[in-house]
């Protein structure tokens, strides 16, 4: 079955540091790929998505590129802020199928 | 509604009691999912409803858990004879419209069994 593997956290960074959170996937079809973010005490909200190979999703300074050859969708941001502290989930989804989520990576950004 | 709505936002219950958690999906969304998030853990799939099809119950952890979806809209997750290990955040999501792959989440219900 489909699966998503993302790096273990927590990831602790200083403000303005560069962020990478690795995500790899296994899928039988051609799923869409997502990054969701969960702020403390809230539900998950979509951060960005990509629907086909080589697509780049971007939002709020975050980027991720759908790499079919390496089955990866790594999340990056050039300069993190304290307000980016949250849990980040990588996910994949095919129409009509149950979305599959990674275990989540906690990001802590210090001033 | 504008988004997925869950109620209650918090629920404290005594061990052995039954609880009902409610999810009101985005209007027109045909797919509805329930997930459980335990402290420090990822998302555990529980159950999936798609239109009028029979639900996929493969993620329900025991027969104490059940869910229904009335009229293709509101869903209720019921946990009977609650146990302390049921304490978690229960998240509901829906999808549909032009992009069936994007899931929209509610704020979750934090369940504490004491």
PDB file of N, CA, C and O in Angstrom, chain A residues 28-70:
ATOM      1  N   UNK A  28       1.498   3.300  -5.631  1.00  0.00           N
ATOM      2  CA  UNK A  28       1.310   2.480  -6.825  1.00  0.00           C
ATOM      3  C   UNK A  28       0.809   3.317  -7.994  1.00  0.00           C
ATOM      4  O   UNK A  28       1.035   2.971  -9.137  1.00  0.00           O
ATOM      5  N   UNK A  29       0.127   4.406  -7.723  1.00  0.00           N
ATOM      6  CA  UNK A  29      -0.424   5.245  -8.775  1.00  0.00           C
ATOM      7  C   UNK A  29       0.375   6.521  -8.943  1.00  0.00           C
ATOM      8  O   UNK A  29       1.592   6.540  -8.749  1.00  0.00           O
ATOM      9  N   UNK A  30      -0.341   7.581  -9.299  1.00  0.00           N
ATOM     10  CA  UNK A  30       0.285   8.893  -9.491  1.00  0.00           C
ATOM     11  C   UNK A  30      -0.440   9.893  -8.604  1.00  0.00           C
ATOM     12  O   UNK A  30      -1.269  10.673  -9.076  1.00  0.00           O
ATOM     13  N   UNK A  31      -0.086   9.861  -7.323  1.00  0.00           N
ATOM     14  CA  UNK A  31      -0.849  10.673  -6.366  1.00  0.00           C
ATOM     15  C   UNK A  31      -0.489  12.145  -6.412  1.00  0.00           C
ATOM     16  O   UNK A  31       0.551  12.534  -6.963  1.00  0.00           O
ATOM     17  N   UNK A  32      -1.332  12.949  -5.831  1.00  0.00           N
ATOM     18  CA  UNK A  32      -0.960  14.319  -5.495  1.00  0.00           C
ATOM     19  C   UNK A  32      -0.222  14.288  -4.163  1.00  0.00           C
ATOM     20  O   UNK A  32      -0.471  13.423  -3.321  1.00  0.00           O
ATOM     21  N   UNK A  33       0.687  15.235  -3.984  1.00  0.00           N
ATOM     22  CA  UNK A  33       1.490  15.306  -2.763  1.00  0.00           C
ATOM     23  C   UNK A  33       1.207  16.617  -2.037  1.00  0.00           C
ATOM     24  O   UNK A  33       0.967  17.652  -2.685  1.00  0.00           O
ATOM     25  N   UNK A  34       1.252  16.550  -0.720  1.00  0.00           N
ATOM     26  CA  UNK A  34       0.847  17.692   0.101  1.00  0.00           C
ATOM     27  C   UNK A  34       1.804  17.870   1.277  1.00  0.00           C
ATOM     28  O   UNK A  34       2.386  16.903   1.776  1.00  0.00           O
ATOM     29  N   UNK A  35       1.883  19.101   1.740  1.00  0.00           N
ATOM     30  CA  UNK A  35       2.389  19.406   3.067  1.00  0.00           C
ATOM     31  C   UNK A  35       1.269  20.130   3.813  1.00  0.00           C
ATOM     32  O   UNK A  35       0.708  21.117   3.308  1.00  0.00           O
ATOM     33  N   UNK A  36       0.961  19.595   5.000  1.00  0.00           N
ATOM     34  CA  UNK A  36       0.008  20.227   5.900  1.00  0.00           C
ATOM     35  C   UNK A  36       0.784  20.737   7.116  1.00  0.00           C
ATOM     36  O   UNK A  36       1.800  20.166   7.506  1.00  0.00           O
ATOM     37  N   UNK A  37       0.243  21.777   7.747  1.00  0.00           N
ATOM     38  CA  UNK A  37       0.845  22.325   8.948  1.00  0.00           C
ATOM     39  C   UNK A  37      -0.200  22.347  10.063  1.00  0.00           C
ATOM     40  O   UNK A  37      -1.383  22.612   9.815  1.00  0.00           O
ATOM     41  N   UNK A  38       0.251  22.018  11.257  1.00  0.00           N
ATOM     42  CA  UNK A  38      -0.631  22.026  12.430  1.00  0.00           C
ATOM     43  C   UNK A  38      -0.023  22.912  13.494  1.00  0.00           C
ATOM     44  O   UNK A  38       1.000  22.569  14.090  1.00  0.00           O
ATOM     45  N   UNK A  39      -0.653  24.040  13.751  1.00  0.00           N
ATOM     46  CA  UNK A  39      -0.218  24.929  14.821  1.00  0.00           C
ATOM     47  C   UNK A  39      -0.801  24.421  16.142  1.00  0.00           C
ATOM     48  O   UNK A  39      -1.820  23.716  16.144  1.00  0.00           O
ATOM     49  N   UNK A  40      -0.185  24.760  17.251  1.00  0.00           N
ATOM     50  CA  UNK A  40      -0.637  24.242  18.547  1.00  0.00           C
ATOM     51  C   UNK A  40      -2.131  24.451  18.778  1.00  0.00           C
ATOM     52  O   UNK A  40      -2.646  25.555  18.606  1.00  0.00           O
ATOM     53  N   UNK A  41      -2.817  23.374  19.142  1.00  0.00           N
ATOM     54  CA  UNK A  41      -4.232  23.457  19.482  1.00  0.00           C
ATOM     55  C   UNK A  41      -5.166  23.564  18.294  1.00  0.00           C
ATOM     56  O   UNK A  41      -6.370  23.784  18.475  1.00  0.00           O
ATOM     57  N   UNK A  42      -4.633  23.401  17.098  1.00  0.00           N
ATOM     58  CA  UNK A  42      -5.468  23.541  15.906  1.00  0.00           C
ATOM     59  C   UNK A  42      -5.465  22.263  15.079  1.00  0.00           C
ATOM     60  O   UNK A  42      -4.674  21.351  15.306  1.00  0.00           O
ATOM     61  N   UNK A  43      -6.364  22.219  14.098  1.00  0.00           N
ATOM     62  CA  UNK A  43      -6.371  21.113  13.148  1.00  0.00           C
ATOM     63  C   UNK A  43      -5.316  21.331  12.086  1.00  0.00           C
ATOM     64  O   UNK A  43      -4.559  22.303  12.113  1.00  0.00           O
ATOM     65  N   UNK A  44      -5.254  20.412  11.136  1.00  0.00           N
ATOM     66  CA  UNK A  44      -4.289  20.535  10.055  1.00  0.00           C
ATOM     67  C   UNK A  44      -4.816  21.492   8.994  1.00  0.00           C
ATOM     68  O   UNK A  44      -6.011  21.520   8.688  1.00  0.00           O
ATOM     69  N   UNK A  45      -3.912  22.258   8.420  1.00  0.00           N
ATOM     70  CA  UNK A  45      -4.296  23.105   7.294  1.00  0.00           C
ATOM     71  C   UNK A  45      -3.285  22.925   6.176  1.00  0.00           C
ATOM     72  O   UNK A  45      -2.096  22.700   6.425  1.00  0.00           O
ATOM     73  N   UNK A  46      -3.785  23.018   4.966  1.00  0.00           N
ATOM     74  CA  UNK A  46      -2.927  22.815   3.815  1.00  0.00           C
ATOM     75  C   UNK A  46      -1.894  23.926   3.726  1.00  0.00           C
ATOM     76  O   UNK A  46      -2.218  25.107   3.808  1.00  0.00           O
ATOM     77  N   UNK A  47      -0.635  23.533   3.544  1.00  0.00           N
ATOM     78  CA  UNK A  47       0.436  24.503   3.352  1.00  0.00           C
ATOM     79  C   UNK A  47       0.744  24.661   1.863  1.00  0.00           C
ATOM     80  O   UNK A  47       0.796  25.758   1.339  1.00  0.00           O
ATOM     81  N   UNK A  48       0.946  23.535   1.175  1.00  0.00           N
ATOM     82  CA  UNK A  48       1.190  23.569  -0.255  1.00  0.00           C
ATOM     83  C   UNK A  48       0.948  22.189  -0.844  1.00  0.00           C
ATOM     84  O   UNK A  48       0.878  21.202  -0.114  1.00  0.00           O
ATOM     85  N   UNK A  49       0.840  22.144  -2.177  1.00  0.00           N
ATOM     86  CA  UNK A  49       0.604  20.864  -2.818  1.00  0.00           C
ATOM     87  C   UNK A  49       1.191  20.865  -4.222  1.00  0.00           C
ATOM     88  O   UNK A  49       1.474  21.918  -4.797  1.00  0.00           O
ATOM     89  N   UNK A  50       1.365  19.653  -4.761  1.00  0.00           N
ATOM     90  CA  UNK A  50       1.815  19.468  -6.138  1.00  0.00           C
ATOM     91  C   UNK A  50       1.082  18.266  -6.696  1.00  0.00           C
ATOM     92  O   UNK A  50       0.934  17.253  -6.011  1.00  0.00           O
ATOM     93  N   UNK A  51       0.611  18.372  -7.921  1.00  0.00           N
ATOM     94  CA  UNK A  51      -0.260  17.329  -8.457  1.00  0.00           C
ATOM     95  C   UNK A  51       0.419  16.397  -9.451  1.00  0.00           C
ATOM     96  O   UNK A  51      -0.124  15.341  -9.774  1.00  0.00           O
ATOM     97  N   UNK A  52       1.593  16.779  -9.966  1.00  0.00           N
ATOM     98  CA  UNK A  52       2.277  15.888 -10.894  1.00  0.00           C
ATOM     99  C   UNK A  52       3.774  16.096 -10.807  1.00  0.00           C
ATOM    100  O   UNK A  52       4.254  17.085 -10.229  1.00  0.00           O
ATOM    101  N   UNK A  53       4.496  15.171 -11.419  1.00  0.00           N
ATOM    102  CA  UNK A  53       5.953  15.192 -11.357  1.00  0.00           C
ATOM    103  C   UNK A  53       6.509  16.523 -11.846  1.00  0.00           C
ATOM    104  O   UNK A  53       6.014  17.097 -12.815  1.00  0.00           O
ATOM    105  N   UNK A  54       7.523  16.994 -11.129  1.00  0.00           N
ATOM    106  CA  UNK A  54       8.259  18.234 -11.403  1.00  0.00           C
ATOM    107  C   UNK A  54       7.481  19.499 -11.035  1.00  0.00           C
ATOM    108  O   UNK A  54       8.020  20.601 -11.158  1.00  0.00           O
ATOM    109  N   UNK A  55       6.251  19.356 -10.585  1.00  0.00           N
ATOM    110  CA  UNK A  55       5.507  20.517 -10.085  1.00  0.00           C
ATOM    111  C   UNK A  55       6.170  21.015  -8.809  1.00  0.00           C
ATOM    112  O   UNK A  55       6.632  20.220  -7.982  1.00  0.00           O
ATOM    113  N   UNK A  56       6.161  22.322  -8.610  1.00  0.00           N
ATOM    114  CA  UNK A  56       6.640  22.907  -7.361  1.00  0.00           C
ATOM    115  C   UNK A  56       5.466  23.580  -6.685  1.00  0.00           C
ATOM    116  O   UNK A  56       4.799  24.433  -7.272  1.00  0.00           O
ATOM    117  N   UNK A  57       5.224  23.183  -5.448  1.00  0.00           N
ATOM    118  CA  UNK A  57       4.232  23.856  -4.635  1.00  0.00           C
ATOM    119  C   UNK A  57       4.923  24.902  -3.782  1.00  0.00           C
ATOM    120  O   UNK A  57       6.056  24.690  -3.326  1.00  0.00           O
ATOM    121  N   UNK A  58       4.257  26.036  -3.552  1.00  0.00           N
ATOM    122  CA  UNK A  58       4.872  27.078  -2.729  1.00  0.00           C
ATOM    123  C   UNK A  58       3.796  27.875  -2.019  1.00  0.00           C
ATOM    124  O   UNK A  58       2.691  28.075  -2.540  1.00  0.00           O
ATOM    125  N   UNK A  59       4.144  28.342  -0.817  1.00  0.00           N
ATOM    126  CA  UNK A  59       3.225  29.146  -0.031  1.00  0.00           C
ATOM    127  C   UNK A  59       3.974  29.681   1.183  1.00  0.00           C
ATOM    128  O   UNK A  59       4.723  28.937   1.835  1.00  0.00           O
ATOM    129  N   UNK A  60       3.794  30.931   1.507  1.00  0.00           N
ATOM    130  CA  UNK A  60       4.361  31.551   2.710  1.00  0.00           C
ATOM    131  C   UNK A  60       5.868  31.355   2.790  1.00  0.00           C
ATOM    132  O   UNK A  60       6.430  31.240   3.887  1.00  0.00           O
ATOM    133  N   UNK A  61       6.555  31.316   1.677  1.00  0.00           N
ATOM    134  CA  UNK A  61       8.000  31.151   1.671  1.00  0.00           C
ATOM    135  C   UNK A  61       8.456  29.707   1.685  1.00  0.00           C
ATOM    136  O   UNK A  61       9.644  29.432   1.536  1.00  0.00           O
ATOM    137  N   UNK A  62       7.534  28.770   1.871  1.00  0.00           N
ATOM    138  CA  UNK A  62       7.845  27.340   1.835  1.00  0.00           C
ATOM    139  C   UNK A  62       7.733  26.837   0.393  1.00  0.00           C
ATOM    140  O   UNK A  62       6.889  27.304  -0.372  1.00  0.00           O
ATOM    141  N   UNK A  63       8.576  25.868   0.068  1.00  0.00           N
ATOM    142  CA  UNK A  63       8.541  25.251  -1.260  1.00  0.00           C
ATOM    143  C   UNK A  63       8.764  23.754  -1.155  1.00  0.00           C
ATOM    144  O   UNK A  63       9.451  23.290  -0.239  1.00  0.00           O
ATOM    145  N   UNK A  64       8.199  23.021  -2.112  1.00  0.00           N
ATOM    146  CA  UNK A  64       8.486  21.592  -2.228  1.00  0.00           C
ATOM    147  C   UNK A  64       8.277  21.193  -3.675  1.00  0.00           C
ATOM    148  O   UNK A  64       7.324  21.649  -4.316  1.00  0.00           O
ATOM    149  N   UNK A  65       9.164  20.340  -4.200  1.00  0.00           N
ATOM    150  CA  UNK A  65       9.085  19.910  -5.591  1.00  0.00           C
ATOM    151  C   UNK A  65       8.801  18.421  -5.658  1.00  0.00           C
ATOM    152  O   UNK A  65       9.457  17.621  -4.978  1.00  0.00           O
ATOM    153  N   UNK A  66       7.848  18.044  -6.465  1.00  0.00           N
ATOM    154  CA  UNK A  66       7.432  16.650  -6.674  1.00  0.00           C
ATOM    155  C   UNK A  66       8.498  15.962  -7.526  1.00  0.00           C
ATOM    156  O   UNK A  66       8.602  16.207  -8.731  1.00  0.00           O
ATOM    157  N   UNK A  67       9.294  15.100  -6.909  1.00  0.00           N
ATOM    158  CA  UNK A  67      10.386  14.402  -7.600  1.00  0.00           C
ATOM    159  C   UNK A  67      10.014  12.939  -7.764  1.00  0.00           C
ATOM    160  O   UNK A  67      10.117  12.149  -6.812  1.00  0.00           O
ATOM    161  N   UNK A  68       9.577  12.580  -8.960  1.00  0.00           N
ATOM    162  CA  UNK A  68       9.138  11.206  -9.190  1.00  0.00           C
ATOM    163  C   UNK A  68      10.328  10.250  -9.201  1.00  0.00           C
ATOM    164  O   UNK A  68      10.238   9.123  -8.727  1.00  0.00           O
ATOM    165  N   UNK A  69      11.465  10.726  -9.730  1.00  0.00           N
ATOM    166  CA  UNK A  69      12.619   9.830  -9.860  1.00  0.00           C
ATOM    167  C   UNK A  69      13.199   9.415  -8.514  1.00  0.00           C
ATOM    168  O   UNK A  69      13.745   8.321  -8.379  1.00  0.00           O
ATOM    169  N   UNK A  70      13.051  10.294  -7.516  1.00  0.00           N
ATOM    170  CA  UNK A  70      13.540   9.971  -6.169  1.00  0.00           C
ATOM    171  C   UNK A  70      12.393   9.744  -5.197  1.00  0.00           C
ATOM    172  O   UNK A  70      12.632   9.543  -4.001  1.00  0.00           O
TER     173      UNK A  70
END
